[in-house]
């Protein structure tokens, strides 16, 4: 037994390229299995109210419709995840599968590309460690990064920054630095945590070059396009349902943040509460780098630390709702930290000669932790959902309700569905989820407008809902005396079809002593 174990260890420690490539494939497979387990048990099973907004973005984008440049109803946060998921939706993959699948692919992309880069530059252990790192993170990280909410869309461009980072003097690196930094930043401002250390690292090589400063002009076209997108809401202020607030700096917020110890939860290996170690690690790495005369490398870690300190002073970033767990944790804005850490470690310790001999312990640790963290997953999911105040629901429930409403709508040739959102979040979720879910099943049937009585983020739909002749009311209990003047059919206690309507929707609901908000 000991002899076989020794032989296996020797194989793992072999310098054979074939063995290294096999190990790379093994670590990659473990990473993908770990992610698939999370998707099957959580990502494909549950959704929340913000994710259903991106579902609508996917439906619209798949039809070439772009009602607004950003996350519907707010002047910030593009919906790039919805755009990337379009090919999957075209292949008839359900929206509640296509979106978390896309988000998971995006979040793993920088890890996998970085691992390939390490492997190709003959740093196999660092490649294995990079692939293992997401697996070694708490299971809550998997759940958080399967939520399609715009947290990770900067990861689409982030791997391009590896080129100027690892090849700062290569021709074209400065050009790529500026263009990619601009793309990452407009995709998600939290990417500044990664942009700043990379930028100053490359700057340390080129600060004497006039061309370096001239090339800063390359960001202007990208920032101008972002400016035009924001100007859309200046011209259409009625479209703003959720303004961009609390994004300045506050000393009070900074001091309050220093008193809190649960920063960066779920983002550090093994233990959810160990995220607070990140600032200490970056300071430690900066000191080690400085003592080893790796000044540029020390600067990278020092800037990472300083950027974290800056976020302590931004109220929007520190906004938290403990009762919402992963659905509204500040950690959603710091998902880049594990990548930042692995790079900081590499540039300081890359010359370590014995790192590869840690491959076997790393592999064993990765496999064991993957098994442990995914054990009793149903209990862990229940713990997250119990007491959660953020509007979330099982996809199965949304599908059942959407197909039920679709059946009624088709039978009665309905033009418009109005949901009673004053009676609970389930009706708001129904409103958002209806068309993205039933779109593939309608097979050329007319698109039915699905809105909420009191309005929602899709403000443009409300003007379109005025001339509807056949209206399905979902979630309403209306006095029979108020219904008498209208041609109608009561489907159930909470479902009514108004037929041959010739009033505006606003006027119709006023007859029911309700206000339809436009």
Short mmCIF file of C-alpha atoms in Angstrom, two decimals:
data_model
loop_
_atom_site.label_atom_id
_atom_site.label_comp_id
_atom_site.label_asym_id
_atom_site.label_seq_id
_atom_site.Cartn_x
_atom_site.Cartn_y
_atom_site.Cartn_z
CA UNK A 1 0.00 0.00 0.00
CA UNK A 2 2.76 2.43 0.97
CA UNK A 3 4.70 1.44 -2.14
CA UNK A 4 1.74 2.20 -4.43
CA UNK A 5 1.19 5.54 -2.71
CA UNK A 6 4.88 6.36 -3.18
CA UNK A 7 4.69 5.46 -6.88
CA UNK A 8 1.59 7.62 -7.29
CA UNK A 9 3.36 10.52 -5.55
CA UNK A 10 6.35 10.13 -7.86
CA UNK A 11 4.06 10.26 -10.88
CA UNK A 12 2.43 13.43 -9.62
CA UNK A 13 5.78 15.02 -8.94
CA UNK A 14 7.14 13.97 -12.31
CA UNK A 15 8.34 16.78 -14.53
CA UNK A 16 6.75 15.06 -17.56
CA UNK A 17 4.68 17.46 -19.60
CA UNK A 18 2.09 14.72 -20.14
CA UNK A 19 1.65 14.27 -16.39
CA UNK A 20 1.37 17.99 -15.86
CA UNK A 21 -1.21 18.29 -18.60
CA UNK A 22 -3.20 15.43 -17.10
CA UNK A 23 -3.10 17.14 -13.72
CA UNK A 24 -4.26 20.37 -15.30
CA UNK A 25 -7.19 18.51 -16.82
CA UNK A 26 -7.95 16.90 -13.45
CA UNK A 27 -8.00 20.22 -11.56
CA UNK A 28 -10.13 21.75 -14.33
CA UNK A 29 -12.57 18.85 -14.13
CA UNK A 30 -12.85 19.26 -10.35
CA UNK A 31 -13.56 22.97 -10.81
CA UNK A 32 -16.30 22.30 -13.37
CA UNK A 33 -17.88 19.51 -11.30
CA UNK A 34 -17.95 21.79 -8.26
CA UNK A 35 -19.69 24.48 -10.28
CA UNK A 36 -22.18 22.07 -11.88
CA UNK A 37 -23.17 20.79 -8.43
CA UNK A 38 -23.90 24.37 -7.34
CA UNK A 39 -25.93 25.10 -10.47
CA UNK A 40 -27.99 21.92 -10.30
CA UNK A 41 -28.82 22.43 -6.63
CA UNK A 42 -29.12 26.20 -6.47
CA UNK A 43 -28.49 28.24 -9.62
CA UNK A 44 -31.00 26.39 -11.80
CA UNK A 45 -33.47 26.02 -8.94
CA UNK A 46 -33.86 29.49 -7.40
CA UNK A 47 -34.06 33.02 -8.69
CA UNK A 48 -34.79 36.47 -7.30
CA UNK A 49 -36.53 39.62 -8.41
CA UNK A 50 -33.42 41.30 -9.85
CA UNK A 51 -32.52 38.22 -11.87
CA UNK A 52 -35.93 38.25 -13.53
CA UNK A 53 -35.16 41.76 -14.80
CA UNK A 54 -32.14 40.30 -16.61
CA UNK A 55 -34.44 37.58 -17.93
CA UNK A 56 -36.41 40.35 -19.61
CA UNK A 57 -33.19 41.78 -20.97
CA UNK A 58 -32.35 38.38 -22.46
CA UNK A 59 -35.77 38.12 -24.10
CA UNK A 60 -35.53 41.64 -25.52
CA UNK A 61 -31.94 41.30 -26.73
CA UNK A 62 -32.72 37.95 -28.38
CA UNK A 63 -35.29 39.81 -30.50
CA UNK A 64 -32.99 42.73 -31.28
CA UNK A 65 -34.90 45.04 -28.91
CA UNK A 66 -32.89 47.38 -26.66
CA UNK A 67 -35.37 49.48 -24.65
CA UNK A 68 -32.73 50.94 -22.33
CA UNK A 69 -28.93 50.86 -22.22
CA UNK A 70 -28.62 49.75 -18.59
CA UNK A 71 -30.30 47.46 -16.08
CA UNK A 72 -33.91 48.42 -16.66
CA UNK A 73 -35.07 51.34 -14.55
CA UNK A 74 -31.67 52.63 -13.43
CA UNK A 75 -28.90 54.76 -14.99
CA UNK A 76 -26.07 52.28 -14.31
CA UNK A 77 -25.06 48.61 -14.59
CA UNK A 78 -25.26 47.19 -18.10
CA UNK A 79 -26.86 43.78 -18.65
CA UNK A 80 -23.97 42.11 -20.49
CA UNK A 81 -24.85 38.73 -18.99
CA UNK A 82 -28.20 38.89 -20.78
CA UNK A 83 -26.46 39.75 -24.03
CA UNK A 84 -23.95 36.89 -23.74
CA UNK A 85 -26.77 34.43 -22.93
CA UNK A 86 -28.66 35.18 -26.17
CA UNK A 87 -27.18 32.25 -28.18
CA UNK A 88 -28.27 29.82 -25.45
CA UNK A 89 -31.78 31.30 -25.50
CA UNK A 90 -31.89 30.98 -29.28
CA UNK A 91 -31.14 27.27 -28.76
CA UNK A 92 -34.37 27.01 -26.71
CA UNK A 93 -32.52 26.66 -23.42
CA UNK A 94 -34.91 27.97 -20.72
CA UNK A 95 -34.08 31.41 -19.39
CA UNK A 96 -33.64 30.11 -15.83
CA UNK A 97 -30.95 27.73 -17.11
CA UNK A 98 -29.30 30.01 -19.68
CA UNK A 99 -28.72 32.94 -17.32
CA UNK A 100 -27.00 31.21 -14.34
CA UNK A 101 -25.03 29.07 -16.80
CA UNK A 102 -23.77 32.20 -18.52
CA UNK A 103 -22.95 33.96 -15.25
CA UNK A 104 -21.03 30.93 -13.98
CA UNK A 105 -19.02 30.72 -17.21
CA UNK A 106 -18.18 34.41 -16.98
CA UNK A 107 -17.02 34.20 -13.37
CA UNK A 108 -14.81 31.16 -14.03
CA UNK A 109 -13.32 32.64 -17.19
CA UNK A 110 -10.54 34.71 -15.49
CA UNK A 111 -9.53 31.73 -13.33
CA UNK A 112 -9.31 29.33 -16.27
CA UNK A 113 -7.47 31.76 -18.56
CA UNK A 114 -5.03 32.68 -15.77
CA UNK A 115 -4.40 28.98 -15.16
CA UNK A 116 -3.72 28.42 -18.86
CA UNK A 117 -1.34 31.36 -18.82
CA UNK A 118 0.55 29.98 -15.82
CA UNK A 119 0.71 26.55 -17.42
CA UNK A 120 2.02 27.86 -20.74
CA UNK A 121 4.70 29.89 -18.97
CA UNK A 122 5.93 26.78 -17.12
CA UNK A 123 4.39 27.56 -13.75
CA UNK A 124 2.26 24.41 -13.39
CA UNK A 125 1.73 24.58 -9.64
CA UNK A 126 0.36 28.10 -9.91
CA UNK A 127 -1.94 26.90 -12.68
CA UNK A 128 -3.25 24.12 -10.43
CA UNK A 129 -3.64 26.50 -7.50
CA UNK A 130 -5.61 28.94 -9.65
CA UNK A 131 -8.02 26.19 -10.73
CA UNK A 132 -8.30 24.90 -7.17
CA UNK A 133 -8.96 28.28 -5.59
CA UNK A 134 -12.67 28.63 -6.56
CA UNK A 135 -13.23 25.09 -5.27
CA UNK A 136 -11.56 25.95 -1.96
CA UNK A 137 -13.87 28.92 -1.46
CA UNK A 138 -17.02 28.45 0.66
CA UNK A 139 -20.07 27.01 -1.07
CA UNK A 140 -21.76 30.40 -0.66
CA UNK A 141 -19.29 31.77 -3.21
CA UNK A 142 -20.65 29.30 -5.77
CA UNK A 143 -24.20 30.39 -5.02
CA UNK A 144 -23.36 34.09 -5.05
CA UNK A 145 -21.60 33.84 -8.40
CA UNK A 146 -24.48 31.95 -10.00
CA UNK A 147 -26.81 34.92 -9.42
CA UNK A 148 -27.27 36.81 -12.69
CA UNK A 149 -27.30 40.35 -11.34
CA UNK A 150 -24.42 42.16 -13.11
CA UNK A 151 -21.85 41.45 -10.38
CA UNK A 152 -19.37 39.67 -12.65
CA UNK A 153 -19.80 41.14 -16.12
CA UNK A 154 -16.43 42.97 -15.96
CA UNK A 155 -14.90 39.47 -15.85
CA UNK A 156 -15.62 39.27 -19.58
CA UNK A 157 -12.80 41.75 -20.22
CA UNK A 158 -10.64 41.29 -17.14
CA UNK A 159 -8.44 38.47 -18.57
CA UNK A 160 -7.17 40.90 -21.20
CA UNK A 161 -5.42 42.77 -18.39
CA UNK A 162 -3.22 39.73 -17.83
CA UNK A 163 -1.23 40.69 -20.93
CA UNK A 164 -0.04 44.13 -19.72
CA UNK A 165 0.34 42.71 -16.20
CA UNK A 166 2.64 39.82 -17.11
CA UNK A 167 4.18 41.45 -20.19
CA UNK A 168 4.31 45.14 -19.21
CA UNK A 169 7.05 45.98 -21.71
CA UNK A 170 5.51 44.06 -24.60
CA UNK A 171 4.49 46.13 -27.62
CA UNK A 172 0.81 46.93 -27.41
CA UNK A 173 0.53 46.27 -23.66
CA UNK A 174 -0.10 49.92 -22.79
CA UNK A 175 -2.75 50.21 -25.49
CA UNK A 176 -4.47 47.09 -24.19
CA UNK A 177 -4.15 48.36 -20.62
CA UNK A 178 -6.10 51.54 -21.34
CA UNK A 179 -8.79 49.99 -23.53
CA UNK A 180 -9.42 47.02 -21.27
CA UNK A 181 -9.40 49.12 -18.10
CA UNK A 182 -12.06 51.37 -19.58
CA UNK A 183 -14.21 48.41 -20.64
CA UNK A 184 -13.90 46.74 -17.24
CA UNK A 185 -14.71 49.95 -15.40
CA UNK A 186 -17.85 50.83 -17.33
CA UNK A 187 -19.00 47.19 -17.10
CA UNK A 188 -18.68 47.26 -13.32
CA UNK A 189 -17.03 49.98 -11.26
CA UNK A 190 -15.97 47.46 -8.62
CA UNK A 191 -13.40 46.23 -11.17
CA UNK A 192 -11.34 49.25 -10.09
CA UNK A 193 -10.08 46.96 -7.32
CA UNK A 194 -8.21 45.03 -9.99
CA UNK A 195 -7.59 47.83 -12.49
CA UNK A 196 -5.72 50.09 -10.05
CA UNK A 197 -2.98 47.60 -8.99
CA UNK A 198 -2.47 46.46 -12.59
CA UNK A 199 -2.37 50.03 -13.89
CA UNK A 200 0.18 51.24 -11.36
CA UNK A 201 2.28 48.11 -11.86
CA UNK A 202 2.48 48.80 -15.61
CA UNK A 203 2.91 52.52 -14.92
CA UNK A 204 6.07 51.74 -12.92
CA UNK A 205 7.62 50.50 -16.17
CA UNK A 206 6.52 53.41 -18.36
CA UNK A 207 6.23 56.49 -16.19
CA UNK A 208 9.07 58.18 -18.10
CA UNK A 209 7.44 57.60 -21.46
CA UNK A 210 5.45 60.44 -22.99
CA UNK A 211 3.63 57.93 -25.19
CA UNK A 212 2.22 56.25 -22.08
CA UNK A 213 0.35 59.45 -21.17
CA UNK A 214 -0.73 60.18 -24.74
CA UNK A 215 -2.30 56.74 -25.02
CA UNK A 216 -4.62 57.69 -22.16
CA UNK A 217 -6.71 59.34 -24.89
CA UNK A 218 -7.71 55.83 -25.99
CA UNK A 219 -10.22 55.61 -23.15
CA UNK A 220 -12.16 58.65 -24.36
CA UNK A 221 -14.28 56.93 -27.05
CA UNK A 222 -15.31 54.21 -24.58
CA UNK A 223 -16.09 56.69 -21.82
CA UNK A 224 -17.98 58.84 -24.32
CA UNK A 225 -20.22 55.93 -25.28
CA UNK A 226 -20.85 55.28 -21.60
CA UNK A 227 -21.67 58.97 -21.18
CA UNK A 228 -24.22 58.77 -24.00
CA UNK A 229 -25.82 55.76 -22.31
CA UNK A 230 -26.18 57.75 -19.10
CA UNK A 231 -27.50 60.74 -21.02
CA UNK A 232 -30.41 58.59 -22.16
CA UNK A 233 -31.73 58.80 -18.62
CA UNK A 234 -31.13 62.53 -18.45
CA UNK A 235 -33.47 62.89 -21.42
CA UNK A 236 -35.86 60.24 -20.08
CA UNK A 237 -35.82 60.82 -16.34
CA UNK A 238 -39.23 59.15 -16.09
CA UNK A 239 -37.43 55.87 -16.78
CA UNK A 240 -35.44 56.05 -13.52
CA UNK A 241 -37.01 53.84 -10.88
CA UNK A 242 -33.83 53.19 -8.90
CA UNK A 243 -31.35 56.12 -8.93
CA UNK A 244 -27.60 55.76 -8.44
CA UNK A 245 -27.20 56.97 -4.85
CA UNK A 246 -24.61 56.91 -2.05
CA UNK A 247 -21.63 56.48 -4.35
CA UNK A 248 -19.57 59.30 -2.84
CA UNK A 249 -17.11 59.10 0.04
CA UNK A 250 -18.00 59.37 3.70
CA UNK A 251 -15.64 59.46 6.66
CA UNK A 252 -18.46 58.32 8.91
CA UNK A 253 -18.92 55.24 6.72
CA UNK A 254 -15.17 54.61 6.82
CA UNK A 255 -15.00 54.64 10.62
CA UNK A 256 -18.10 52.47 10.90
CA UNK A 257 -16.62 50.00 8.41
CA UNK A 258 -13.47 49.66 10.51
CA UNK A 259 -15.63 48.48 13.40
CA UNK A 260 -17.08 45.67 11.29
CA UNK A 261 -15.32 42.33 10.99
CA UNK A 262 -17.47 40.52 8.44
CA UNK A 263 -16.05 42.20 5.33
CA UNK A 264 -15.52 40.13 2.18
CA UNK A 265 -17.44 37.17 3.59
CA UNK A 266 -17.55 33.99 1.48
CA UNK A 267 -14.56 35.14 -0.58
CA UNK A 268 -11.69 33.54 1.35
CA UNK A 269 -10.78 29.84 1.24
CA UNK A 270 -12.41 27.38 3.64
CA UNK A 271 -14.21 29.72 6.03
CA UNK A 272 -16.91 32.26 5.14
CA UNK A 273 -15.90 34.69 7.88
CA UNK A 274 -12.19 34.86 7.05
CA UNK A 275 -12.54 37.52 4.35
CA UNK A 276 -11.27 40.19 6.70
CA UNK A 277 -7.83 38.58 6.27
CA UNK A 278 -7.56 40.05 2.75
CA UNK A 279 -6.29 43.54 3.73
CA UNK A 280 -3.78 42.00 6.14
CA UNK A 281 -2.53 39.62 3.46
CA UNK A 282 -2.03 42.38 0.91
CA UNK A 283 -0.06 44.44 3.45
CA UNK A 284 2.02 41.38 4.37
CA UNK A 285 2.74 40.61 0.70
CA UNK A 286 3.72 44.24 0.10
CA UNK A 287 6.19 44.07 2.99
CA UNK A 288 7.64 40.75 1.83
CA UNK A 289 7.97 42.07 -1.70
CA UNK A 290 9.72 45.18 -0.47
CA UNK A 291 12.15 43.16 1.68
CA UNK A 292 12.92 40.97 -1.34
CA UNK A 293 13.60 44.12 -3.40
CA UNK A 294 10.58 43.39 -5.58
CA UNK A 295 9.46 47.00 -5.51
CA UNK A 296 7.03 46.88 -8.42
CA UNK A 297 5.48 43.68 -7.11
CA UNK A 298 5.19 45.19 -3.63
CA UNK A 299 3.47 48.20 -5.18
CA UNK A 300 0.83 45.88 -6.69
CA UNK A 301 -0.13 44.45 -3.28
CA UNK A 302 0.07 47.83 -1.56
CA UNK A 303 -2.34 49.38 -4.06
CA UNK A 304 -4.71 46.43 -3.62
CA UNK A 305 -4.73 47.15 0.13
CA UNK A 306 -5.31 50.87 -0.40
CA UNK A 307 -8.21 50.21 -2.78
CA UNK A 308 -9.89 48.04 -0.16
CA UNK A 309 -9.51 50.84 2.36
CA UNK A 310 -11.13 53.27 -0.10
CA UNK A 311 -14.18 51.02 -0.40
CA UNK A 312 -14.66 51.28 3.35
CA UNK A 313 -15.64 54.92 2.81
CA UNK A 314 -18.29 54.36 0.10
CA UNK A 315 -21.81 54.00 1.57
CA UNK A 316 -23.18 52.22 -1.51
CA UNK A 317 -20.48 49.56 -1.30
CA UNK A 318 -20.94 49.02 2.43
CA UNK A 319 -24.71 48.85 2.21
CA UNK A 320 -25.80 45.55 3.68
CA UNK A 321 -28.95 43.68 4.63
CA UNK A 322 -28.04 40.77 6.88
CA UNK A 323 -31.50 39.25 6.45
CA UNK A 324 -30.89 38.97 2.70
CA UNK A 325 -27.78 36.80 3.08
CA UNK A 326 -25.99 36.24 -0.26
CA UNK A 327 -28.69 38.07 -2.20
CA UNK A 328 -27.58 41.46 -0.90
CA UNK A 329 -24.15 41.04 0.63
CA UNK A 330 -21.41 43.66 0.08
CA UNK A 331 -19.25 40.73 -1.06
CA UNK A 332 -21.07 40.85 -4.40
CA UNK A 333 -18.87 43.87 -5.20
CA UNK A 334 -15.59 42.16 -4.23
CA UNK A 335 -15.76 38.94 -6.23
CA UNK A 336 -12.46 39.81 -7.91
CA UNK A 337 -10.52 39.45 -4.63
CA UNK A 338 -9.55 35.76 -5.02
CA UNK A 339 -8.02 36.52 -8.44
CA UNK A 340 -6.23 39.53 -7.01
CA UNK A 341 -4.85 37.36 -4.22
CA UNK A 342 -3.52 34.58 -6.46
CA UNK A 343 -1.74 37.12 -8.67
CA UNK A 344 -0.27 38.92 -5.65
CA UNK A 345 1.07 35.62 -4.33
CA UNK A 346 2.49 34.63 -7.70
CA UNK A 347 4.41 37.79 -8.44
CA UNK A 348 6.04 37.64 -4.99
CA UNK A 349 6.76 33.90 -4.80
CA UNK A 350 6.98 32.85 -8.45
CA UNK A 351 10.67 31.89 -8.11
CA UNK A 352 9.98 29.36 -5.37
CA UNK A 353 11.58 26.11 -6.56
CA UNK A 354 9.66 23.65 -4.41
CA UNK A 355 6.13 24.82 -5.16
CA UNK A 356 5.41 21.97 -7.58
CA UNK A 357 5.97 19.40 -4.83
CA UNK A 358 2.86 20.77 -3.14
CA UNK A 359 0.71 19.48 -6.01
CA UNK A 360 -0.33 16.23 -4.31
CA UNK A 361 -1.38 17.88 -1.02
CA UNK A 362 -3.22 20.55 -3.03
CA UNK A 363 -5.06 17.95 -5.08
CA UNK A 364 -6.03 15.96 -1.99
CA UNK A 365 -7.15 19.10 -0.16
CA UNK A 366 -9.20 20.28 -3.14
CA UNK A 367 -11.02 16.97 -3.56
CA UNK A 368 -11.71 16.59 0.18
CA UNK A 369 -12.96 20.15 0.57
CA UNK A 370 -15.17 19.90 -2.51
CA UNK A 371 -16.82 16.83 -1.03
CA UNK A 372 -17.20 18.39 2.40
CA UNK A 373 -18.59 21.72 1.25
CA UNK A 374 -21.15 20.06 -1.03
CA UNK A 375 -22.23 17.60 1.64
CA UNK A 376 -25.76 18.22 2.96
CA UNK A 377 -26.15 20.97 0.40
CA UNK A 378 -29.91 21.07 0.88
CA UNK A 379 -29.43 22.08 4.52
CA UNK A 380 -27.03 24.85 3.58
CA UNK A 381 -29.44 26.18 0.97
CA UNK A 382 -32.32 26.08 3.46
CA UNK A 383 -30.16 28.01 5.93
CA UNK A 384 -29.56 30.72 3.32
CA UNK A 385 -33.22 30.95 2.34
CA UNK A 386 -34.72 30.75 5.83
CA UNK A 387 -35.56 34.28 6.93
CA UNK A 388 -34.32 35.74 3.65
CA UNK A 389 -36.11 39.04 3.03
CA UNK A 390 -34.89 39.51 -0.54
CA UNK A 391 -37.68 38.49 -2.95
CA UNK A 392 -36.65 35.05 -4.18
CA UNK A 393 -38.52 32.01 -5.44
CA UNK A 394 -38.13 28.56 -6.92
CA UNK A 395 -37.99 28.58 -10.70
CA UNK A 396 -40.38 25.63 -10.74
CA UNK A 397 -43.00 27.79 -9.04
CA UNK A 398 -42.56 30.60 -11.56
CA UNK A 399 -42.77 28.21 -14.49
CA UNK A 400 -45.96 26.60 -13.16
CA UNK A 401 -47.64 29.97 -12.65
CA UNK A 402 -46.43 31.35 -16.00
CA UNK A 403 -47.74 28.34 -17.94
CA UNK A 404 -51.04 28.54 -16.07
CA UNK A 405 -51.47 32.23 -16.94
CA UNK A 406 -50.38 31.57 -20.51
CA UNK A 407 -53.08 28.91 -20.89
CA UNK A 408 -55.75 31.36 -19.72
CA UNK A 409 -54.33 34.10 -21.92
CA UNK A 410 -54.32 31.98 -25.08
CA UNK A 411 -57.83 30.70 -24.46
CA UNK A 412 -59.17 34.25 -24.07
CA UNK A 413 -56.98 35.99 -26.68
CA UNK A 414 -55.54 38.21 -23.93
CA UNK A 415 -53.49 41.30 -24.90
CA UNK A 416 -52.47 42.39 -21.43
CA UNK A 417 -51.90 40.78 -18.04
CA UNK A 418 -51.94 43.06 -15.01
CA UNK A 419 -50.55 41.62 -11.77
CA UNK A 420 -51.62 42.75 -8.31
CA UNK A 421 -48.17 43.65 -7.03
CA UNK A 422 -49.67 45.40 -4.03
CA UNK A 423 -50.55 41.93 -2.72
CA UNK A 424 -46.99 40.61 -2.55
CA UNK A 425 -43.75 40.02 -4.35
CA UNK A 426 -45.00 36.80 -5.95
CA UNK A 427 -47.08 38.86 -8.38
CA UNK A 428 -44.15 41.13 -9.26
CA UNK A 429 -42.06 38.03 -9.95
CA UNK A 430 -44.88 36.63 -12.09
CA UNK A 431 -45.00 39.83 -14.07
CA UNK A 432 -41.28 39.85 -14.83
CA UNK A 433 -41.00 36.11 -15.43
CA UNK A 434 -44.05 35.51 -17.62
CA UNK A 435 -42.77 36.36 -21.11
CA UNK A 436 -39.17 35.12 -20.69
CA UNK A 437 -40.55 31.74 -19.56
CA UNK A 438 -43.39 31.23 -22.05
CA UNK A 439 -41.75 32.85 -25.10
CA UNK A 440 -40.48 29.57 -26.60
CA UNK A 441 -43.78 27.78 -25.99
CA UNK A 442 -45.90 30.39 -27.77
CA UNK A 443 -44.63 29.39 -31.23
CA UNK A 444 -45.38 32.57 -33.11
CA UNK A 445 -48.37 33.65 -31.03
CA UNK A 446 -48.58 37.36 -30.29
CA UNK A 447 -46.55 38.65 -27.39
CA UNK A 448 -48.66 39.46 -24.37
CA UNK A 449 -47.74 42.49 -22.29
CA UNK A 450 -47.26 41.55 -18.63
CA UNK A 451 -47.11 44.44 -16.16
CA UNK A 452 -47.75 45.34 -12.52
CA UNK A 453 -50.60 47.50 -11.30
CA UNK A 454 -48.28 49.89 -9.48
CA UNK A 455 -45.58 49.95 -12.12
CA UNK A 456 -42.10 48.44 -12.34
CA UNK A 457 -38.70 48.93 -13.99
CA UNK A 458 -40.05 48.41 -17.54
CA UNK A 459 -41.67 51.81 -17.70
CA UNK A 460 -42.05 51.81 -21.51
CA UNK A 461 -44.55 48.92 -21.31
CA UNK A 462 -47.12 51.01 -19.50
CA UNK A 463 -47.84 53.39 -22.35
CA UNK A 464 -48.16 50.32 -24.59
CA UNK A 465 -50.79 48.82 -22.32
CA UNK A 466 -53.43 51.52 -22.85
CA UNK A 467 -55.49 50.18 -25.81
CA UNK A 468 -55.82 46.55 -24.67
CA UNK A 469 -59.15 44.87 -25.41
CA UNK A 470 -58.72 41.59 -23.53
CA UNK A 471 -57.14 41.94 -20.09
CA UNK A 472 -56.28 39.24 -17.58
CA UNK A 473 -56.21 40.40 -13.95
CA UNK A 474 -53.96 38.22 -11.79
CA UNK A 475 -54.13 38.41 -8.01
CA UNK A 476 -57.18 40.66 -7.83
CA UNK A 477 -60.37 40.31 -5.85
CA UNK A 478 -62.80 42.87 -7.19
CA UNK A 479 -66.30 43.49 -5.88
CA UNK A 480 -68.91 41.88 -8.13
CA UNK A 481 -70.89 45.14 -8.25
CA UNK A 482 -67.88 46.94 -9.74
CA UNK A 483 -67.51 44.21 -12.35
CA UNK A 484 -71.15 44.18 -13.47
CA UNK A 485 -70.83 46.97 -16.11
CA UNK A 486 -68.07 45.04 -17.88
CA UNK A 487 -68.01 41.96 -20.04
CA UNK A 488 -65.94 39.65 -17.89
CA UNK A 489 -65.26 36.08 -16.83
CA UNK A 490 -64.14 35.02 -13.37
CA UNK A 491 -61.58 32.26 -13.84
CA UNK A 492 -60.77 31.78 -10.15
CA UNK A 493 -60.83 33.68 -6.86
CA UNK A 494 -57.88 35.81 -8.02
CA UNK A 495 -58.09 35.67 -11.82
CA UNK A 496 -60.51 37.69 -13.91
CA UNK A 497 -60.64 38.28 -17.66
CA UNK A 498 -62.05 41.61 -18.81
CA UNK A 499 -63.38 41.24 -22.37
CA UNK A 500 -64.05 43.73 -25.15
CA UNK A 501 -62.66 46.58 -23.10
CA UNK A 502 -62.81 50.03 -24.74
CA UNK A 503 -61.39 52.07 -21.87
CA UNK A 504 -57.79 53.01 -21.25
CA UNK A 505 -56.22 50.71 -18.69
CA UNK A 506 -55.89 53.62 -16.30
CA UNK A 507 -59.58 54.48 -16.63
CA UNK A 508 -60.61 50.83 -16.33
CA UNK A 509 -58.84 50.39 -13.01
CA UNK A 510 -60.19 53.66 -11.69
CA UNK A 511 -63.67 52.07 -12.09
CA UNK A 512 -62.44 49.34 -9.75
CA UNK A 513 -61.22 51.95 -7.25
CA UNK A 514 -57.63 51.08 -8.09
CA UNK A 515 -54.85 53.21 -9.56
CA UNK A 516 -52.97 51.92 -12.59
CA UNK A 517 -49.69 53.81 -12.47
CA UNK A 518 -48.19 54.88 -15.78
#
